[in-house]
mmCIF file of C-alpha atoms in Angstrom:
data_model
loop_
_atom_site.group_PDB
_atom_site.id
_atom_site.type_symbol
_atom_site.label_atom_id
_atom_site.label_comp_id
_atom_site.label_asym_id
_atom_site.label_seq_id
_atom_site.Cartn_x
_atom_site.Cartn_y
_atom_site.Cartn_z
ATOM 1 C CA MET A 1 155.223 107.731 179.159
ATOM 2 C CA ASP A 2 155.372 106.086 182.553
ATOM 3 C CA VAL A 3 152.872 103.323 183.420
ATOM 4 C CA GLY A 4 153.640 103.708 187.126
ATOM 5 C CA ALA A 5 152.821 107.412 187.057
ATOM 6 C CA TYR A 6 149.561 106.691 185.236
ATOM 7 C CA LEU A 7 148.552 104.069 187.811
ATOM 8 C CA SER A 8 149.430 106.494 190.600
ATOM 9 C CA ARG A 9 147.336 109.189 188.914
ATOM 10 C CA ILE A 10 144.223 106.984 189.044
ATOM 11 C CA GLY A 11 145.015 105.580 192.492
ATOM 12 C CA TYR A 12 145.321 101.984 191.292
ATOM 13 C CA GLN A 13 147.331 99.624 193.524
ATOM 14 C CA GLY A 14 146.050 96.217 192.404
ATOM 15 C CA PRO A 15 147.550 93.477 190.213
ATOM 16 C CA LYS A 16 148.919 94.384 186.795
ATOM 17 C CA GLU A 17 148.511 91.085 184.931
ATOM 18 C CA PRO A 18 146.103 91.272 181.966
ATOM 19 C CA THR A 19 143.130 89.613 183.680
ATOM 20 C CA LEU A 20 139.467 90.504 184.121
ATOM 21 C CA GLU A 21 140.118 91.439 187.760
ATOM 22 C CA THR A 22 142.795 93.928 186.672
ATOM 23 C CA LEU A 23 140.604 95.314 183.883
ATOM 24 C CA ARG A 24 137.713 95.900 186.261
ATOM 25 C CA GLY A 25 139.939 97.613 188.804
ATOM 26 C CA LEU A 26 141.593 99.878 186.243
ATOM 27 C CA HIS A 27 138.263 100.791 184.662
ATOM 28 C CA ARG A 28 136.684 101.796 187.970
ATOM 29 C CA ARG A 29 139.691 103.712 189.247
ATOM 30 C CA HIS A 30 139.997 105.651 185.986
ATOM 31 C CA LEU A 31 136.331 106.682 186.055
ATOM 32 C CA PHE A 32 136.488 107.802 189.703
ATOM 33 C CA SER A 33 139.774 109.705 189.241
ATOM 34 C CA VAL A 34 139.790 111.273 185.756
ATOM 35 C CA PRO A 35 136.902 113.683 185.072
ATOM 36 C CA PHE A 36 134.780 113.650 181.954
ATOM 37 C CA GLU A 37 135.090 117.296 180.965
ATOM 38 C CA SER A 38 135.023 119.927 178.225
ATOM 39 C CA LEU A 39 137.034 122.581 180.075
ATOM 40 C CA SER A 40 139.847 122.794 177.513
ATOM 41 C CA VAL A 41 137.361 123.915 174.871
ATOM 42 C CA HIS A 42 136.380 126.879 177.049
ATOM 43 C CA CYS A 43 139.741 127.994 178.395
ATOM 44 C CA GLY A 44 141.832 128.288 175.222
ATOM 45 C CA GLU A 45 143.457 124.836 175.243
ATOM 46 C CA PRO A 46 143.267 123.234 171.776
ATOM 47 C CA ILE A 47 142.901 119.435 171.984
ATOM 48 C CA THR A 48 145.221 117.421 169.738
ATOM 49 C CA LEU A 49 145.026 113.628 169.654
ATOM 50 C CA ALA A 50 148.698 112.876 170.247
ATOM 51 C CA LEU A 51 149.425 110.412 173.050
ATOM 52 C CA PRO A 52 152.278 112.411 174.650
ATOM 53 C CA LEU A 53 149.993 115.454 174.861
ATOM 54 C CA LEU A 54 147.131 113.421 176.309
ATOM 55 C CA TYR A 55 149.513 111.855 178.829
ATOM 56 C CA ASP A 56 150.810 115.265 179.855
ATOM 57 C CA LYS A 57 147.303 116.626 180.335
ATOM 58 C CA ILE A 58 145.724 113.682 182.164
ATOM 59 C CA VAL A 59 148.662 112.233 184.113
ATOM 60 C CA ARG A 60 151.090 115.105 184.710
ATOM 61 C CA ARG A 61 148.564 117.950 184.928
ATOM 62 C CA ARG A 62 145.876 115.747 186.517
ATOM 63 C CA ARG A 63 143.096 116.868 184.200
ATOM 64 C CA GLY A 64 140.340 114.968 182.418
ATOM 65 C CA GLY A 65 138.896 115.103 178.946
ATOM 66 C CA PHE A 66 136.268 113.792 176.578
ATOM 67 C CA CYS A 67 136.063 110.340 174.996
ATOM 68 C CA TYR A 68 138.970 110.617 172.540
ATOM 69 C CA GLU A 69 141.291 111.763 175.306
ATOM 70 C CA ASN A 70 140.236 109.481 178.165
ATOM 71 C CA ASN A 71 139.676 106.345 176.111
ATOM 72 C CA GLY A 72 142.628 107.089 173.829
ATOM 73 C CA LEU A 73 145.055 107.203 176.742
ATOM 74 C CA PHE A 74 143.363 104.286 178.539
ATOM 75 C CA LEU A 75 143.880 102.198 175.389
ATOM 76 C CA TRP A 76 147.624 102.961 175.581
ATOM 77 C CA LEU A 77 147.703 101.940 179.266
ATOM 78 C CA LEU A 78 145.933 98.640 178.603
ATOM 79 C CA ARG A 79 148.284 97.778 175.756
ATOM 80 C CA ALA A 80 151.291 98.673 177.886
ATOM 81 C CA LEU A 81 150.032 96.205 180.515
ATOM 82 C CA GLY A 82 149.656 93.430 177.942
ATOM 83 C CA PHE A 83 145.932 93.562 177.167
ATOM 84 C CA CYS A 84 144.632 92.819 173.672
ATOM 85 C CA VAL A 85 142.564 95.939 173.011
ATOM 86 C CA VAL A 86 141.352 97.927 169.995
ATOM 87 C CA GLY A 87 139.482 101.191 169.482
ATOM 88 C CA LEU A 88 135.991 101.275 167.964
ATOM 89 C CA ALA A 89 133.877 104.115 166.571
ATOM 90 C CA GLY A 90 130.449 104.890 168.004
ATOM 91 C CA ARG A 91 127.565 107.332 167.644
ATOM 92 C CA VAL A 92 126.124 108.793 170.848
ATOM 93 C CA ARG A 93 122.433 109.506 171.316
ATOM 94 C CA ASN A 94 121.981 113.190 172.146
ATOM 95 C CA ARG A 95 119.890 113.241 175.319
ATOM 96 C CA PHE A 96 118.373 116.601 174.340
ATOM 97 C CA THR A 97 117.354 115.808 170.757
ATOM 98 C CA GLY A 98 117.158 112.005 170.889
ATOM 99 C CA ARG A 99 119.226 111.698 167.711
ATOM 100 C CA LEU A 100 122.446 109.792 167.115
ATOM 101 C CA GLY A 101 125.551 111.853 166.462
ATOM 102 C CA PRO A 102 127.633 111.682 163.280
ATOM 103 C CA PRO A 103 130.006 108.773 162.480
ATOM 104 C CA ARG A 104 133.088 108.558 164.756
ATOM 105 C CA ASP A 105 131.219 110.688 167.274
ATOM 106 C CA HIS A 106 132.576 108.494 170.084
ATOM 107 C CA LEU A 107 135.609 106.298 170.806
ATOM 108 C CA VAL A 108 135.058 103.079 172.794
ATOM 109 C CA LEU A 109 137.350 100.133 173.499
ATOM 110 C CA LEU A 110 137.054 96.387 172.949
ATOM 111 C CA VAL A 111 139.219 94.084 175.088
ATOM 112 C CA GLN A 112 139.763 90.398 174.280
ATOM 113 C CA LEU A 113 140.466 88.082 177.224
ATOM 114 C CA GLY A 114 140.772 84.517 175.985
ATOM 115 C CA SER A 115 137.504 83.672 174.248
ATOM 116 C CA GLN A 116 135.608 86.541 175.902
ATOM 117 C CA ARG A 117 135.242 90.123 174.699
ATOM 118 C CA PHE A 118 134.504 93.146 176.861
ATOM 119 C CA LEU A 119 133.344 96.673 176.096
ATOM 120 C CA CYS A 120 135.269 99.354 178.008
ATOM 121 C CA ASP A 121 134.478 103.053 178.139
ATOM 122 C CA VAL A 122 136.064 105.585 180.515
ATOM 123 C CA GLY A 123 135.119 108.555 178.345
ATOM 124 C CA PHE A 124 131.327 108.653 178.253
ATOM 125 C CA GLY A 125 130.271 110.329 181.468
ATOM 126 C CA ASP A 126 127.224 108.786 183.114
ATOM 127 C CA GLY A 127 127.713 105.222 181.844
ATOM 128 C CA PHE A 128 128.790 101.824 183.112
ATOM 129 C CA LEU A 129 131.474 101.597 185.798
ATOM 130 C CA GLU A 130 132.853 98.143 184.964
ATOM 131 C CA PRO A 131 133.546 96.474 181.599
ATOM 132 C CA LEU A 132 130.554 94.843 179.914
ATOM 133 C CA TRP A 133 130.546 91.394 178.351
ATOM 134 C CA LEU A 134 130.015 91.784 174.614
ATOM 135 C CA GLU A 135 127.016 89.462 174.563
ATOM 136 C CA PRO A 136 123.768 90.467 172.834
ATOM 137 C CA GLY A 137 120.657 90.414 175.003
ATOM 138 C CA LEU A 138 122.509 89.890 178.297
ATOM 139 C CA GLU A 139 121.248 92.219 181.054
ATOM 140 C CA GLN A 140 124.221 93.343 183.172
ATOM 141 C CA PRO A 141 123.320 95.164 186.425
ATOM 142 C CA GLN A 142 125.695 97.738 187.910
ATOM 143 C CA GLU A 143 125.405 100.720 190.272
ATOM 144 C CA GLY A 144 124.354 103.028 187.444
ATOM 145 C CA GLY A 145 121.543 100.821 186.161
ATOM 146 C CA ILE A 146 121.129 97.684 184.092
ATOM 147 C CA PHE A 147 123.011 97.657 180.795
ATOM 148 C CA ARG A 148 122.147 95.604 177.747
ATOM 149 C CA LEU A 149 123.859 95.210 174.386
ATOM 150 C CA SER A 150 122.038 94.210 171.213
ATOM 151 C CA LEU A 151 123.233 93.486 167.682
ATOM 152 C CA ALA A 152 121.467 94.044 164.363
ATOM 153 C CA GLY A 153 123.005 94.235 160.902
ATOM 154 C CA GLY A 154 126.542 94.481 162.239
ATOM 155 C CA VAL A 155 125.700 97.445 164.492
ATOM 156 C CA TRP A 156 125.841 97.058 168.265
ATOM 157 C CA VAL A 157 123.597 99.153 170.498
ATOM 158 C CA LEU A 158 124.101 99.912 174.197
ATOM 159 C CA GLU A 159 121.013 100.576 176.331
ATOM 160 C CA ARG A 160 120.386 101.373 179.985
ATOM 161 C CA LEU A 161 117.384 99.793 181.721
ATOM 162 C CA GLN A 162 115.786 100.896 184.979
ATOM 163 C CA ALA A 163 114.407 97.425 185.737
ATOM 164 C CA PRO A 164 114.934 93.911 184.321
ATOM 165 C CA GLY A 165 113.034 93.189 181.135
ATOM 166 C CA GLU A 166 112.088 96.819 180.538
ATOM 167 C CA GLU A 167 112.540 98.717 177.310
ATOM 168 C CA GLY A 168 115.937 100.385 177.486
ATOM 169 C CA GLN A 169 117.159 103.913 176.826
ATOM 170 C CA LEU A 170 119.610 104.036 173.936
ATOM 171 C CA LEU A 171 123.030 105.386 174.953
ATOM 172 C CA TYR A 172 125.072 104.813 171.802
ATOM 173 C CA SER A 173 125.726 102.508 168.858
ATOM 174 C CA PHE A 174 129.041 101.189 167.503
ATOM 175 C CA THR A 175 130.556 98.666 165.112
ATOM 176 C CA LEU A 176 133.481 96.297 165.600
ATOM 177 C CA GLU A 177 135.623 97.832 162.846
ATOM 178 C CA GLU A 178 139.002 98.634 164.400
ATOM 179 C CA ARG A 179 139.928 102.327 164.492
ATOM 180 C CA GLU A 180 143.133 104.169 165.335
ATOM 181 C CA LEU A 181 143.249 107.331 167.437
ATOM 182 C CA GLU A 182 144.112 109.481 164.410
ATOM 183 C CA ASP A 183 140.879 108.336 162.724
ATOM 184 C CA PHE A 184 139.012 110.586 165.162
ATOM 185 C CA ALA A 185 141.014 113.770 164.458
ATOM 186 C CA ALA A 186 138.316 115.414 162.321
ATOM 187 C CA MET A 187 135.585 114.691 164.865
ATOM 188 C CA CYS A 188 137.858 115.945 167.655
ATOM 189 C CA CYS A 189 137.941 119.306 165.862
ATOM 190 C CA TYR A 190 134.186 119.143 165.264
ATOM 191 C CA HIS A 191 133.418 118.694 168.954
ATOM 192 C CA GLN A 192 135.593 121.666 169.863
ATOM 193 C CA GLN A 193 133.959 124.022 167.353
ATOM 194 C CA ALA A 194 130.554 122.880 166.083
ATOM 195 C CA PRO A 195 127.446 124.612 167.460
ATOM 196 C CA SER A 196 125.726 121.198 167.428
ATOM 197 C CA SER A 197 128.322 119.681 169.798
ATOM 198 C CA ILE A 198 127.559 119.595 173.526
ATOM 199 C CA PHE A 199 131.286 120.047 174.234
ATOM 200 C CA ALA A 200 131.331 123.372 172.387
ATOM 201 C CA CYS A 201 128.017 124.521 173.867
ATOM 202 C CA LYS A 202 128.572 123.659 177.511
ATOM 203 C CA SER A 203 131.510 123.963 179.909
ATOM 204 C CA PHE A 204 131.316 120.981 182.234
ATOM 205 C CA CYS A 205 133.310 118.638 184.451
ATOM 206 C CA SER A 206 131.859 115.457 185.964
ATOM 207 C CA LEU A 207 132.821 112.550 188.225
ATOM 208 C CA PRO A 208 130.879 109.605 189.701
ATOM 209 C CA GLN A 209 130.752 109.546 193.491
ATOM 210 C CA PRO A 210 131.599 106.661 195.845
ATOM 211 C CA GLY A 211 128.425 104.953 196.964
ATOM 212 C CA GLY A 212 126.469 106.117 193.941
ATOM 213 C CA GLY A 213 125.481 109.357 192.269
ATOM 214 C CA ARG A 214 127.422 111.913 190.279
ATOM 215 C CA LEU A 215 128.777 115.422 190.786
ATOM 216 C CA THR A 216 128.814 117.736 187.772
ATOM 217 C CA TYR A 217 129.899 121.317 187.217
ATOM 218 C CA MET A 218 128.090 122.883 184.241
ATOM 219 C CA GLY A 219 128.080 126.536 183.213
ATOM 220 C CA TRP A 220 127.219 128.402 186.402
ATOM 221 C CA ARG A 221 125.836 125.412 188.349
ATOM 222 C CA LEU A 222 126.992 122.517 190.500
ATOM 223 C CA ILE A 223 124.668 119.540 189.966
ATOM 224 C CA ALA A 224 124.524 116.590 192.373
ATOM 225 C CA THR A 225 122.516 113.470 191.559
ATOM 226 C CA ARG A 226 121.964 110.527 193.893
ATOM 227 C CA GLY A 227 119.233 107.915 194.128
ATOM 228 C CA GLY A 228 117.087 109.608 191.507
ATOM 229 C CA GLU A 229 117.254 112.980 193.295
ATOM 230 C CA ARG A 230 118.901 116.030 191.752
ATOM 231 C CA THR A 231 120.049 119.214 193.453
ATOM 232 C CA GLU A 232 121.530 122.313 191.816
ATOM 233 C CA THR A 233 123.663 124.997 193.423
ATOM 234 C CA PRO A 234 124.177 128.298 191.564
ATOM 235 C CA LEU A 235 127.760 129.491 191.232
ATOM 236 C CA GLN A 236 129.293 132.931 190.927
ATOM 237 C CA PRO A 237 131.970 133.213 188.220
ATOM 238 C CA HIS A 238 134.757 133.790 190.765
ATOM 239 C CA GLU A 239 133.783 130.575 192.611
ATOM 240 C CA ILE A 240 134.191 128.266 189.617
ATOM 241 C CA PRO A 241 138.016 127.929 189.394
ATOM 242 C CA THR A 242 138.277 127.095 193.107
ATOM 243 C CA LEU A 243 135.432 124.600 192.847
ATOM 244 C CA LEU A 244 137.058 122.870 189.874
ATOM 245 C CA GLN A 245 140.381 122.568 191.679
ATOM 246 C CA HIS A 246 139.065 121.431 195.064
ATOM 247 C CA THR A 247 136.188 119.208 193.906
ATOM 248 C CA PHE A 248 137.514 117.765 190.638
ATOM 249 C CA GLY A 249 141.271 118.316 190.965
ATOM 250 C CA ALA A 250 141.227 120.401 187.775
ATOM 251 C CA GLN A 251 143.667 123.307 187.859
ATOM 252 C CA LEU A 252 143.290 125.242 184.613
ATOM 253 C CA SER A 253 146.174 126.832 182.757
ATOM 254 C CA GLY A 254 143.901 129.312 180.983
ATOM 255 C CA THR A 255 140.927 131.481 181.903
ATOM 256 C CA LEU A 256 137.663 129.580 181.772
ATOM 257 C CA VAL A 257 134.740 131.219 179.978
ATOM 258 C CA PRO A 258 131.671 129.441 181.407
ATOM 259 C CA LYS A 259 129.040 128.384 178.901
ATOM 260 C CA ASP A 260 125.713 126.553 179.137
ATOM 261 C CA GLN A 261 123.995 126.975 175.817
ATOM 262 C CA ALA A 262 121.601 124.695 173.960
ATOM 263 C CA SER A 263 123.115 123.044 170.891
ATOM 264 C CA SER A 264 122.024 124.194 167.442
ATOM 265 C CA ARG A 265 120.170 120.894 166.993
ATOM 266 C CA LEU A 266 118.147 121.457 170.141
ATOM 267 C CA ARG A 267 117.471 125.106 169.255
ATOM 268 C CA ALA A 268 116.194 124.050 165.829
ATOM 269 C CA GLN A 269 114.010 121.371 167.413
ATOM 270 C CA LEU A 270 112.540 123.864 169.889
ATOM 271 C CA CYS A 271 111.867 126.335 167.071
ATOM 272 C CA ARG A 272 110.058 123.655 165.059
ATOM 273 C CA ALA A 273 108.019 122.652 168.103
ATOM 274 C CA GLY A 274 107.104 126.290 168.754
ATOM 275 C CA ALA A 275 106.098 126.833 165.135
ATOM 276 C CA SER A 276 103.955 123.685 165.251
ATOM 277 C CA ARG A 277 102.198 124.823 168.428
ATOM 278 C CA GLY A 278 101.594 128.231 166.846
ATOM 279 C CA ALA A 279 100.053 126.650 163.749
ATOM 280 C CA ARG A 280 97.763 124.472 165.878
ATOM 281 C CA GLY A 281 96.764 127.472 167.998
#
């Protein structure tokens, strides 16, 4: 694997020494260049957590991936550049059901720079753009909101706030127990197959946009968000491959089968809510 090719892939031309400036630059360039996407799941490309395969997909074929892929390869890059970095396991809050996912639902990274520790995550989607200080209670404003970490009983929680001092929205939890990429193999299979996984239920591809906002392909829609406003453009099936290539740089090797289905968890929740309303009526 070639560090230079990886840096070229994400358009990074800054310093390479293991400093906070370098970490911030790499983190931002990765997020703006490598999509957060589930396309492989829906075009017949099995995902295997082997670094050479991830490198081939993301660097050579200029694709994206979900957390295990993007953060797994970013961890390799940081280590190759001399950073002290480890992988951690997290549990993501499902924005449709409000529940945390199963253990090892998410891979995040912890970087040590001298006496300071930073949380890095280039595989979450709509999250923070620059590394966060691992300090409980510290409110850290960025373009995507104000982020705050808290700690209770050995479990860290990441929240997003809309304004200082407000109650935050839970994004995910994690612990500081070091994990290797192969520790996530079972959950990688789960997210490709389980009817409760958003990656199996929805075909999507997403990138943040310069100046704020995000552009997301999902199912048969193109969704643009900026400044709290959201617009949706319907797509015909024949338009989707061209859109993915021109807008996200994603040229697929297989035939995409678009999908935008509610997860089994959400369907069960809606059924329970409907049954409850029927009983009250």
